[in-house]
């Protein structure tokens, strides 16, 4: 059986995601198993997911995935490079031989060419350049291969290149699927699809009816159930985050581990800011983009070390169907697998600090739930994976 991996956030799962899974199955055959490495409660842009990870994983399994496993927290809150390395680590541990991804330019050969060229570049120093790290790397790549460098103009192509780059040592096969409809972060639907950012904004504004044409029926049902339970929509808890950042600042723990002036800028912004979002605005520059600032501040608020490993130390299952359950049974050499809360207690002592940090992160996320009843600590130990018996 072909096992194909997909890296996702599904924030929320929409018709574009359903199209991607359908196109992947069409390319690989109906018997293929689709495994997703999905960001948990915190996403790569440095934000709280609009809906908790178990509900989003349920959307994915109802939308065609066979198994959804959580991306390590350190990977979810990393740059594109760290995000990709963590995700490919998860998918490789689950036996994936193919990785499918959406791309604005679905030219697999060109994407692989860009990945090899980028991987061969020497490390880029901080220096005094006004450009961001990503922009500097693109400039360096452009001198070698202009077509390959042009891929990095768009976000999904950039991630596609990083996925292929992370796959280079393992012989995994990439499968590029053309993205359809609205572009990343587009503020209007296009060709029957809407961007996840537009859908999040509308869902957070209570405009569910406007989102309905761009959400699969099962996604809409899961969302409405969560809203009724007071579990959604989730927004940034601005004051809570700023309080955690001030505590980190005054205890000397507010550091992203950067030596390019970034730490000092973060510290000044947190001291002067009146909210988390204000701290982001004060710290961001052309050299330090807002997404990098948000990730760094959110990592500091959670207490996630700058050198936390992005590759999986254990695998947390969020949702699965029959194929996914069979896949878990057939992989004897994988890292420890957490399916039910009791599994957490069986982790080796060396992994307990990482597990405790996951628990704290989920408790922080719970504070952002609309219903006060859901904000009590310990939610991490009260949730179990969603199982779809007829997937």
mmCIF file of C-alpha atoms in Angstrom:
data_model
loop_
_atom_site.group_PDB
_atom_site.id
_atom_site.type_symbol
_atom_site.label_atom_id
_atom_site.label_comp_id
_atom_site.label_asym_id
_atom_site.label_seq_id
_atom_site.Cartn_x
_atom_site.Cartn_y
_atom_site.Cartn_z
ATOM 1 C CA UNK A 1 0.000 0.000 0.000
ATOM 2 C CA UNK A 2 1.293 3.445 -0.918
ATOM 3 C CA UNK A 3 1.532 5.707 2.129
ATOM 4 C CA UNK A 4 1.395 9.381 1.215
ATOM 5 C CA UNK A 5 2.049 12.257 3.568
ATOM 6 C CA UNK A 6 0.524 15.727 3.561
ATOM 7 C CA UNK A 7 1.729 18.644 5.686
ATOM 8 C CA UNK A 8 -1.111 20.875 6.793
ATOM 9 C CA UNK A 9 -2.613 23.258 9.299
ATOM 10 C CA UNK A 10 -6.279 22.973 8.252
ATOM 11 C CA UNK A 11 -7.065 26.240 9.972
ATOM 12 C CA UNK A 12 -9.837 25.519 9.056
ATOM 13 C CA UNK A 13 -10.198 22.571 6.658
ATOM 14 C CA UNK A 14 -11.848 23.987 3.522
ATOM 15 C CA UNK A 15 -12.789 22.944 -0.015
ATOM 16 C CA UNK A 16 -9.278 23.650 -1.290
ATOM 17 C CA UNK A 17 -7.902 21.111 1.182
ATOM 18 C CA UNK A 18 -10.548 18.581 0.166
ATOM 19 C CA UNK A 19 -9.549 19.150 -3.475
ATOM 20 C CA UNK A 20 -5.893 18.515 -2.622
ATOM 21 C CA UNK A 21 -6.680 15.200 -0.921
ATOM 22 C CA UNK A 22 -8.943 14.143 -3.803
ATOM 23 C CA UNK A 23 -6.287 14.987 -6.393
ATOM 24 C CA UNK A 24 -3.682 13.091 -4.386
ATOM 25 C CA UNK A 25 -5.894 9.994 -4.275
ATOM 26 C CA UNK A 26 -6.567 10.315 -7.978
ATOM 27 C CA UNK A 27 -2.827 10.341 -8.660
ATOM 28 C CA UNK A 28 -1.962 7.455 -6.322
ATOM 29 C CA UNK A 29 -5.056 5.253 -6.451
ATOM 30 C CA UNK A 30 -7.894 4.705 -4.032
ATOM 31 C CA UNK A 31 -5.997 2.209 -1.896
ATOM 32 C CA UNK A 32 -3.330 4.708 -0.878
ATOM 33 C CA UNK A 33 -3.220 5.775 2.758
ATOM 34 C CA UNK A 34 -3.222 9.547 3.356
ATOM 35 C CA UNK A 35 -1.302 10.609 6.460
ATOM 36 C CA UNK A 36 -1.307 14.235 7.635
ATOM 37 C CA UNK A 37 1.278 15.961 9.811
ATOM 38 C CA UNK A 38 -0.815 18.848 11.153
ATOM 39 C CA UNK A 39 0.019 21.826 13.335
ATOM 40 C CA UNK A 40 -1.602 21.579 16.737
ATOM 41 C CA UNK A 41 -3.166 24.469 18.616
ATOM 42 C CA UNK A 42 -0.525 26.936 17.421
ATOM 43 C CA UNK A 43 0.226 27.630 13.781
ATOM 44 C CA UNK A 44 3.242 28.651 11.755
ATOM 45 C CA UNK A 45 2.254 32.306 11.323
ATOM 46 C CA UNK A 46 2.550 32.642 15.119
ATOM 47 C CA UNK A 47 -1.126 32.524 16.035
ATOM 48 C CA UNK A 48 -3.667 30.488 17.959
ATOM 49 C CA UNK A 49 -5.603 28.192 15.627
ATOM 50 C CA UNK A 50 -9.212 29.262 15.165
ATOM 51 C CA UNK A 51 -10.355 25.845 16.430
ATOM 52 C CA UNK A 52 -8.607 23.232 18.574
ATOM 53 C CA UNK A 53 -6.418 20.540 17.043
ATOM 54 C CA UNK A 54 -8.701 17.566 17.691
ATOM 55 C CA UNK A 55 -11.670 19.233 15.987
ATOM 56 C CA UNK A 56 -9.534 20.264 12.998
ATOM 57 C CA UNK A 57 -8.144 16.734 12.746
ATOM 58 C CA UNK A 58 -11.695 15.392 12.761
ATOM 59 C CA UNK A 59 -12.476 17.707 9.845
ATOM 60 C CA UNK A 60 -9.492 16.267 7.966
ATOM 61 C CA UNK A 61 -10.444 12.617 8.514
ATOM 62 C CA UNK A 62 -14.035 13.337 7.527
ATOM 63 C CA UNK A 63 -12.548 15.082 4.481
ATOM 64 C CA UNK A 64 -10.559 12.080 3.275
ATOM 65 C CA UNK A 65 -7.425 11.694 5.427
ATOM 66 C CA UNK A 66 -6.715 8.336 7.065
ATOM 67 C CA UNK A 67 -4.485 9.483 9.918
ATOM 68 C CA UNK A 68 -3.693 12.884 11.436
ATOM 69 C CA UNK A 69 -0.656 13.232 13.705
ATOM 70 C CA UNK A 70 0.366 16.428 15.487
ATOM 71 C CA UNK A 71 3.382 18.337 14.260
ATOM 72 C CA UNK A 72 5.851 18.960 17.122
ATOM 73 C CA UNK A 73 5.218 22.311 18.792
ATOM 74 C CA UNK A 74 8.749 23.525 18.006
ATOM 75 C CA UNK A 75 8.221 22.763 14.308
ATOM 76 C CA UNK A 76 4.792 24.396 14.172
ATOM 77 C CA UNK A 77 6.322 27.630 15.520
ATOM 78 C CA UNK A 78 9.384 27.624 13.256
ATOM 79 C CA UNK A 79 10.421 29.184 9.972
ATOM 80 C CA UNK A 80 9.528 27.381 6.737
ATOM 81 C CA UNK A 81 12.762 25.394 7.001
ATOM 82 C CA UNK A 82 12.139 24.148 10.549
ATOM 83 C CA UNK A 83 8.443 23.592 9.832
ATOM 84 C CA UNK A 84 9.329 21.380 6.858
ATOM 85 C CA UNK A 85 12.044 19.420 8.673
ATOM 86 C CA UNK A 86 9.698 18.640 11.550
ATOM 87 C CA UNK A 87 6.859 17.639 9.244
ATOM 88 C CA UNK A 88 8.991 15.387 7.057
ATOM 89 C CA UNK A 89 10.362 13.807 10.229
ATOM 90 C CA UNK A 90 6.807 12.928 11.292
ATOM 91 C CA UNK A 91 5.838 11.577 7.872
ATOM 92 C CA UNK A 92 9.012 9.532 7.513
ATOM 93 C CA UNK A 93 8.410 7.986 10.952
ATOM 94 C CA UNK A 94 4.966 6.919 9.711
ATOM 95 C CA UNK A 95 6.360 5.149 6.649
ATOM 96 C CA UNK A 96 5.412 7.700 3.994
ATOM 97 C CA UNK A 97 7.174 7.131 0.681
ATOM 98 C CA UNK A 98 5.404 9.998 -1.074
ATOM 99 C CA UNK A 99 4.711 13.548 0.115
ATOM 100 C CA UNK A 100 1.961 15.524 -1.609
ATOM 101 C CA UNK A 101 1.761 19.302 -1.412
ATOM 102 C CA UNK A 102 -0.038 22.166 -3.095
ATOM 103 C CA UNK A 103 2.045 24.594 -5.099
ATOM 104 C CA UNK A 104 1.426 27.670 -7.201
ATOM 105 C CA UNK A 105 3.920 26.176 -9.683
ATOM 106 C CA UNK A 106 3.302 22.390 -9.720
ATOM 107 C CA UNK A 107 6.539 21.614 -11.555
ATOM 108 C CA UNK A 108 8.038 18.867 -9.400
ATOM 109 C CA UNK A 109 11.337 18.801 -11.280
ATOM 110 C CA UNK A 110 11.831 22.560 -10.882
ATOM 111 C CA UNK A 111 10.887 22.424 -7.196
ATOM 112 C CA UNK A 112 13.413 19.636 -6.599
ATOM 113 C CA UNK A 113 16.025 21.610 -8.529
ATOM 114 C CA UNK A 114 15.437 24.603 -6.297
ATOM 115 C CA UNK A 115 15.655 22.420 -3.196
ATOM 116 C CA UNK A 116 19.027 20.967 -4.204
ATOM 117 C CA UNK A 117 20.407 24.386 -5.140
ATOM 118 C CA UNK A 118 19.207 25.981 -1.914
ATOM 119 C CA UNK A 119 20.621 23.120 0.130
ATOM 120 C CA UNK A 120 24.028 23.612 -1.491
ATOM 121 C CA UNK A 121 24.259 27.296 -0.561
ATOM 122 C CA UNK A 122 26.641 28.165 2.282
ATOM 123 C CA UNK A 123 25.056 29.473 5.511
ATOM 124 C CA UNK A 124 23.940 33.084 5.394
ATOM 125 C CA UNK A 125 25.362 35.262 8.151
ATOM 126 C CA UNK A 126 23.369 37.975 9.924
ATOM 127 C CA UNK A 127 25.544 40.882 8.838
ATOM 128 C CA UNK A 128 24.077 44.345 8.435
ATOM 129 C CA UNK A 129 21.719 43.590 5.557
ATOM 130 C CA UNK A 130 18.296 45.260 5.774
ATOM 131 C CA UNK A 131 16.740 42.176 4.144
ATOM 132 C CA UNK A 132 15.127 39.274 5.973
ATOM 133 C CA UNK A 133 16.875 35.929 6.090
ATOM 134 C CA UNK A 134 14.467 34.503 3.492
ATOM 135 C CA UNK A 135 15.041 37.430 1.124
ATOM 136 C CA UNK A 136 18.802 37.095 1.424
ATOM 137 C CA UNK A 137 18.626 33.375 0.607
ATOM 138 C CA UNK A 138 16.458 34.086 -2.412
ATOM 139 C CA UNK A 139 18.957 36.660 -3.665
ATOM 140 C CA UNK A 140 21.789 34.155 -3.305
ATOM 141 C CA UNK A 141 19.776 31.488 -5.130
ATOM 142 C CA UNK A 142 18.898 33.927 -7.926
ATOM 143 C CA UNK A 143 22.586 34.252 -8.796
ATOM 144 C CA UNK A 144 22.699 30.507 -9.434
ATOM 145 C CA UNK A 145 19.283 29.740 -10.890
ATOM 146 C CA UNK A 146 16.785 32.516 -11.622
ATOM 147 C CA UNK A 147 13.861 30.179 -12.387
ATOM 148 C CA UNK A 148 14.400 28.247 -9.167
ATOM 149 C CA UNK A 149 14.684 31.464 -7.144
ATOM 150 C CA UNK A 150 11.410 32.761 -8.624
ATOM 151 C CA UNK A 151 9.591 29.915 -6.872
ATOM 152 C CA UNK A 152 10.310 31.602 -3.551
ATOM 153 C CA UNK A 153 8.100 34.560 -4.499
ATOM 154 C CA UNK A 154 4.997 32.665 -3.348
ATOM 155 C CA UNK A 155 4.343 31.007 0.028
ATOM 156 C CA UNK A 156 3.200 27.550 -1.039
ATOM 157 C CA UNK A 157 6.039 27.212 -3.543
ATOM 158 C CA UNK A 158 8.436 28.207 -0.759
ATOM 159 C CA UNK A 159 7.094 25.486 1.513
ATOM 160 C CA UNK A 160 7.181 22.993 -1.367
ATOM 161 C CA UNK A 161 10.874 23.713 -1.886
ATOM 162 C CA UNK A 162 11.547 23.267 1.829
ATOM 163 C CA UNK A 163 9.618 19.970 1.913
ATOM 164 C CA UNK A 164 11.737 18.667 -0.963
ATOM 165 C CA UNK A 165 14.863 19.953 0.706
ATOM 166 C CA UNK A 166 13.965 18.097 3.928
ATOM 167 C CA UNK A 167 13.291 14.937 1.897
ATOM 168 C CA UNK A 168 16.671 14.919 0.129
ATOM 169 C CA UNK A 169 18.403 12.464 2.523
ATOM 170 C CA UNK A 170 15.520 9.974 2.583
ATOM 171 C CA UNK A 171 14.536 9.195 -1.001
ATOM 172 C CA UNK A 172 10.901 10.183 -0.464
ATOM 173 C CA UNK A 173 9.020 11.113 -3.650
ATOM 174 C CA UNK A 174 7.381 14.539 -3.977
ATOM 175 C CA UNK A 175 3.975 14.956 -5.604
ATOM 176 C CA UNK A 176 3.084 18.553 -6.500
ATOM 177 C CA UNK A 177 -0.613 19.380 -6.903
ATOM 178 C CA UNK A 178 -1.664 22.655 -8.538
ATOM 179 C CA UNK A 179 -3.352 25.029 -6.119
ATOM 180 C CA UNK A 180 -6.730 26.236 -7.329
ATOM 181 C CA UNK A 181 -8.728 29.347 -6.636
ATOM 182 C CA UNK A 182 -7.900 32.039 -4.094
ATOM 183 C CA UNK A 183 -4.267 32.819 -3.405
ATOM 184 C CA UNK A 184 -2.689 32.548 0.031
ATOM 185 C CA UNK A 185 -4.120 35.318 2.273
ATOM 186 C CA UNK A 186 -6.423 36.536 -0.539
ATOM 187 C CA UNK A 187 -9.215 38.753 0.777
ATOM 188 C CA UNK A 188 -11.843 37.528 -1.706
ATOM 189 C CA UNK A 189 -12.946 34.087 -2.974
ATOM 190 C CA UNK A 190 -11.839 32.954 -6.432
ATOM 191 C CA UNK A 191 -13.095 30.165 -8.710
ATOM 192 C CA UNK A 192 -15.160 28.567 -5.943
ATOM 193 C CA UNK A 193 -12.389 28.579 -3.327
ATOM 194 C CA UNK A 194 -11.530 30.938 -0.459
ATOM 195 C CA UNK A 195 -8.254 31.399 1.416
ATOM 196 C CA UNK A 196 -7.987 30.104 4.961
ATOM 197 C CA UNK A 197 -7.167 33.616 6.215
ATOM 198 C CA UNK A 198 -10.397 35.014 4.763
ATOM 199 C CA UNK A 199 -12.417 32.144 6.239
ATOM 200 C CA UNK A 200 -10.835 32.624 9.669
ATOM 201 C CA UNK A 201 -11.676 36.325 9.640
ATOM 202 C CA UNK A 202 -15.269 35.647 8.701
ATOM 203 C CA UNK A 203 -15.682 32.793 11.192
ATOM 204 C CA UNK A 204 -14.258 34.938 13.979
ATOM 205 C CA UNK A 205 -16.718 37.666 13.005
ATOM 206 C CA UNK A 206 -19.618 35.220 13.258
ATOM 207 C CA UNK A 207 -20.261 35.258 9.506
ATOM 208 C CA UNK A 208 -20.586 31.478 9.137
ATOM 209 C CA UNK A 209 -23.152 31.734 6.347
ATOM 210 C CA UNK A 210 -20.643 33.596 4.141
ATOM 211 C CA UNK A 211 -18.113 30.790 4.694
ATOM 212 C CA UNK A 212 -20.505 27.900 4.050
ATOM 213 C CA UNK A 213 -19.932 27.673 0.246
ATOM 214 C CA UNK A 214 -16.194 27.174 0.856
ATOM 215 C CA UNK A 215 -16.396 24.630 3.670
ATOM 216 C CA UNK A 216 -17.241 20.924 3.176
ATOM 217 C CA UNK A 217 -20.510 20.002 4.950
ATOM 218 C CA UNK A 218 -18.680 17.947 7.583
ATOM 219 C CA UNK A 219 -16.338 20.849 8.337
ATOM 220 C CA UNK A 220 -19.303 23.155 8.762
ATOM 221 C CA UNK A 221 -20.990 20.672 11.112
ATOM 222 C CA UNK A 222 -17.862 20.315 13.278
ATOM 223 C CA UNK A 223 -17.467 24.100 13.394
ATOM 224 C CA UNK A 224 -21.088 24.707 14.389
ATOM 225 C CA UNK A 225 -20.853 22.052 17.102
ATOM 226 C CA UNK A 226 -17.745 23.748 18.513
ATOM 227 C CA UNK A 227 -19.397 27.179 18.477
ATOM 228 C CA UNK A 228 -22.421 25.813 20.327
ATOM 229 C CA UNK A 229 -20.114 24.256 22.931
ATOM 230 C CA UNK A 230 -18.248 27.545 23.440
ATOM 231 C CA UNK A 231 -15.009 26.110 22.020
ATOM 232 C CA UNK A 232 -14.809 28.410 18.989
ATOM 233 C CA UNK A 233 -13.901 30.823 17.577
ATOM 234 C CA UNK A 234 -10.561 31.126 19.363
ATOM 235 C CA UNK A 235 -8.804 34.510 19.363
ATOM 236 C CA UNK A 236 -5.423 35.622 20.689
ATOM 237 C CA UNK A 237 -5.611 36.229 24.463
ATOM 238 C CA UNK A 238 -3.746 39.517 24.157
ATOM 239 C CA UNK A 239 -3.419 40.424 27.847
ATOM 240 C CA UNK A 240 -2.468 36.909 28.943
ATOM 241 C CA UNK A 241 0.270 36.696 26.336
ATOM 242 C CA UNK A 242 1.665 40.115 27.210
ATOM 243 C CA UNK A 243 1.729 39.172 30.908
ATOM 244 C CA UNK A 244 3.695 35.997 30.111
ATOM 245 C CA UNK A 245 6.093 37.978 27.926
ATOM 246 C CA UNK A 246 6.648 40.604 30.630
ATOM 247 C CA UNK A 247 7.411 37.796 33.095
ATOM 248 C CA UNK A 248 9.891 36.313 30.629
ATOM 249 C CA UNK A 249 11.443 39.738 30.046
ATOM 250 C CA UNK A 250 12.019 40.549 33.714
ATOM 251 C CA UNK A 251 13.367 37.073 34.482
ATOM 252 C CA UNK A 252 15.838 37.272 31.585
ATOM 253 C CA UNK A 253 14.160 34.488 29.578
ATOM 254 C CA UNK A 254 12.926 36.559 26.629
ATOM 255 C CA UNK A 255 15.314 35.414 23.919
ATOM 256 C CA UNK A 256 14.930 33.899 20.473
ATOM 257 C CA UNK A 257 18.563 32.810 20.477
ATOM 258 C CA UNK A 258 19.404 35.251 17.689
ATOM 259 C CA UNK A 259 22.586 37.263 17.455
ATOM 260 C CA UNK A 260 21.481 39.829 14.879
ATOM 261 C CA UNK A 261 19.815 42.381 17.127
ATOM 262 C CA UNK A 262 16.506 40.510 17.051
ATOM 263 C CA UNK A 263 16.452 39.698 20.775
ATOM 264 C CA UNK A 264 17.037 43.297 21.758
ATOM 265 C CA UNK A 265 14.250 44.465 19.478
ATOM 266 C CA UNK A 266 11.822 41.919 20.961
ATOM 267 C CA UNK A 267 12.714 42.966 24.501
ATOM 268 C CA UNK A 268 12.197 46.670 23.832
ATOM 269 C CA UNK A 269 8.875 45.988 22.117
ATOM 270 C CA UNK A 270 7.527 43.855 24.956
ATOM 271 C CA UNK A 271 8.512 46.501 27.517
ATOM 272 C CA UNK A 272 6.782 49.315 25.621
ATOM 273 C CA UNK A 273 3.778 47.447 24.180
ATOM 274 C CA UNK A 274 0.201 47.558 25.447
ATOM 275 C CA UNK A 275 -0.793 44.214 23.889
ATOM 276 C CA UNK A 276 0.716 41.196 22.154
ATOM 277 C CA UNK A 277 -0.268 42.584 18.751
ATOM 278 C CA UNK A 278 1.232 45.946 19.631
ATOM 279 C CA UNK A 279 4.505 44.215 20.562
ATOM 280 C CA UNK A 280 4.534 42.563 17.141
ATOM 281 C CA UNK A 281 3.969 45.893 15.410
ATOM 282 C CA UNK A 282 6.727 47.588 17.390
ATOM 283 C CA UNK A 283 9.264 44.820 16.737
ATOM 284 C CA UNK A 284 8.608 44.117 13.065
ATOM 285 C CA UNK A 285 10.816 45.576 10.329
ATOM 286 C CA UNK A 286 11.710 44.682 6.778
ATOM 287 C CA UNK A 287 14.526 42.589 8.189
ATOM 288 C CA UNK A 288 12.383 41.028 10.933
ATOM 289 C CA UNK A 289 8.996 40.201 9.320
ATOM 290 C CA UNK A 290 5.847 40.075 11.414
ATOM 291 C CA UNK A 291 5.525 36.282 11.135
ATOM 292 C CA UNK A 292 9.012 35.792 12.561
ATOM 293 C CA UNK A 293 8.237 38.216 15.385
ATOM 294 C CA UNK A 294 4.918 36.534 16.215
ATOM 295 C CA UNK A 295 6.530 33.087 16.312
ATOM 296 C CA UNK A 296 9.372 34.286 18.523
ATOM 297 C CA UNK A 297 7.028 36.027 20.963
ATOM 298 C CA UNK A 298 4.632 33.106 21.119
ATOM 299 C CA UNK A 299 7.527 30.689 21.740
ATOM 300 C CA UNK A 300 8.736 32.968 24.552
ATOM 301 C CA UNK A 301 5.265 33.158 26.106
ATOM 302 C CA UNK A 302 4.985 29.363 26.076
ATOM 303 C CA UNK A 303 8.555 28.895 27.294
ATOM 304 C CA UNK A 304 9.664 26.925 24.255
ATOM 305 C CA UNK A 305 13.486 26.983 24.078
ATOM 306 C CA UNK A 306 15.094 28.434 20.965
ATOM 307 C CA UNK A 307 16.959 25.157 20.432
ATOM 308 C CA UNK A 308 13.981 22.833 20.960
ATOM 309 C CA UNK A 309 14.184 19.988 18.402
ATOM 310 C CA UNK A 310 11.751 20.219 15.490
ATOM 311 C CA UNK A 311 11.937 16.525 14.653
ATOM 312 C CA UNK A 312 9.429 14.292 16.479
ATOM 313 C CA UNK A 313 10.455 12.719 19.767
ATOM 314 C CA UNK A 314 7.042 11.051 19.949
ATOM 315 C CA UNK A 315 3.915 10.996 17.797
ATOM 316 C CA UNK A 316 0.562 12.284 19.067
ATOM 317 C CA UNK A 317 -2.427 10.900 17.147
ATOM 318 C CA UNK A 318 -5.281 13.390 16.727
ATOM 319 C CA UNK A 319 -7.684 11.512 14.421
ATOM 320 C CA UNK A 320 -7.761 8.333 12.370
ATOM 321 C CA UNK A 321 -9.770 5.887 10.323
ATOM 322 C CA UNK A 322 -9.363 2.127 9.723
ATOM 323 C CA UNK A 323 -6.406 2.510 7.348
ATOM 324 C CA UNK A 324 -4.691 4.810 9.793
ATOM 325 C CA UNK A 325 -5.156 2.391 12.656
ATOM 326 C CA UNK A 326 -3.699 -0.415 10.554
ATOM 327 C CA UNK A 327 -0.756 1.775 9.620
ATOM 328 C CA UNK A 328 0.096 2.452 13.268
ATOM 329 C CA UNK A 329 0.132 -1.260 13.989
ATOM 330 C CA UNK A 330 2.484 -1.952 11.110
ATOM 331 C CA UNK A 331 5.346 0.383 12.067
ATOM 332 C CA UNK A 332 7.397 -1.259 14.815
ATOM 333 C CA UNK A 333 10.385 1.132 14.598
ATOM 334 C CA UNK A 334 8.527 4.419 14.999
ATOM 335 C CA UNK A 335 8.984 6.823 17.953
ATOM 336 C CA UNK A 336 6.640 6.392 20.951
ATOM 337 C CA UNK A 337 3.003 6.925 19.986
ATOM 338 C CA UNK A 338 0.511 8.803 22.161
ATOM 339 C CA UNK A 339 -3.074 7.799 21.459
ATOM 340 C CA UNK A 340 -4.747 8.126 24.851
ATOM 341 C CA UNK A 341 -3.696 10.292 27.816
ATOM 342 C CA UNK A 342 -2.420 7.265 29.717
ATOM 343 C CA UNK A 343 0.213 6.852 26.972
ATOM 344 C CA UNK A 344 1.812 10.095 28.135
ATOM 345 C CA UNK A 345 2.713 8.589 31.493
ATOM 346 C CA UNK A 346 4.644 5.825 29.756
ATOM 347 C CA UNK A 347 7.008 8.156 27.924
ATOM 348 C CA UNK A 348 10.674 7.827 28.908
ATOM 349 C CA UNK A 349 11.855 10.271 31.573
ATOM 350 C CA UNK A 350 13.966 12.132 28.996
ATOM 351 C CA UNK A 351 10.814 13.059 27.060
ATOM 352 C CA UNK A 352 8.749 14.188 30.043
ATOM 353 C CA UNK A 353 9.905 17.857 29.916
ATOM 354 C CA UNK A 354 8.757 18.156 26.282
ATOM 355 C CA UNK A 355 5.460 16.507 27.158
ATOM 356 C CA UNK A 356 4.954 18.887 30.089
ATOM 357 C CA UNK A 357 5.537 21.853 27.794
ATOM 358 C CA UNK A 358 2.907 20.489 25.382
ATOM 359 C CA UNK A 359 0.506 20.307 28.311
ATOM 360 C CA UNK A 360 1.211 23.913 29.315
ATOM 361 C CA UNK A 361 0.766 25.084 25.720
ATOM 362 C CA UNK A 362 -2.639 23.403 25.524
ATOM 363 C CA UNK A 363 -3.647 24.946 28.858
ATOM 364 C CA UNK A 364 -2.661 28.358 27.491
ATOM 365 C CA UNK A 365 -4.733 27.703 24.376
ATOM 366 C CA UNK A 366 -7.717 26.739 26.545
ATOM 367 C CA UNK A 367 -7.674 30.216 28.113
ATOM 368 C CA UNK A 368 -8.687 31.596 24.708
ATOM 369 C CA UNK A 369 -11.876 29.533 24.454
ATOM 370 C CA UNK A 370 -15.073 31.626 24.419
ATOM 371 C CA UNK A 371 -16.670 29.559 27.195
ATOM 372 C CA UNK A 372 -15.152 30.071 30.679
ATOM 373 C CA UNK A 373 -16.113 26.478 31.472
ATOM 374 C CA UNK A 374 -13.510 25.254 28.972
ATOM 375 C CA UNK A 375 -10.630 27.293 30.397
ATOM 376 C CA UNK A 376 -9.794 25.030 33.326
ATOM 377 C CA UNK A 377 -6.374 23.419 33.255
ATOM 378 C CA UNK A 378 -5.830 19.815 32.265
ATOM 379 C CA UNK A 379 -7.647 19.777 28.922
ATOM 380 C CA UNK A 380 -4.540 18.105 27.485
ATOM 381 C CA UNK A 381 -5.373 14.963 29.474
ATOM 382 C CA UNK A 382 -9.091 14.922 28.741
ATOM 383 C CA UNK A 383 -9.001 14.570 24.953
ATOM 384 C CA UNK A 384 -8.675 11.456 22.834
ATOM 385 C CA UNK A 385 -8.370 11.030 19.049
ATOM 386 C CA UNK A 386 -11.427 11.117 16.829
ATOM 387 C CA UNK A 387 -12.066 7.775 15.111
ATOM 388 C CA UNK A 388 -14.099 7.457 11.900
ATOM 389 C CA UNK A 389 -14.961 3.736 11.580
ATOM 390 C CA UNK A 390 -15.990 3.825 7.927
ATOM 391 C CA UNK A 391 -13.240 6.015 6.468
#
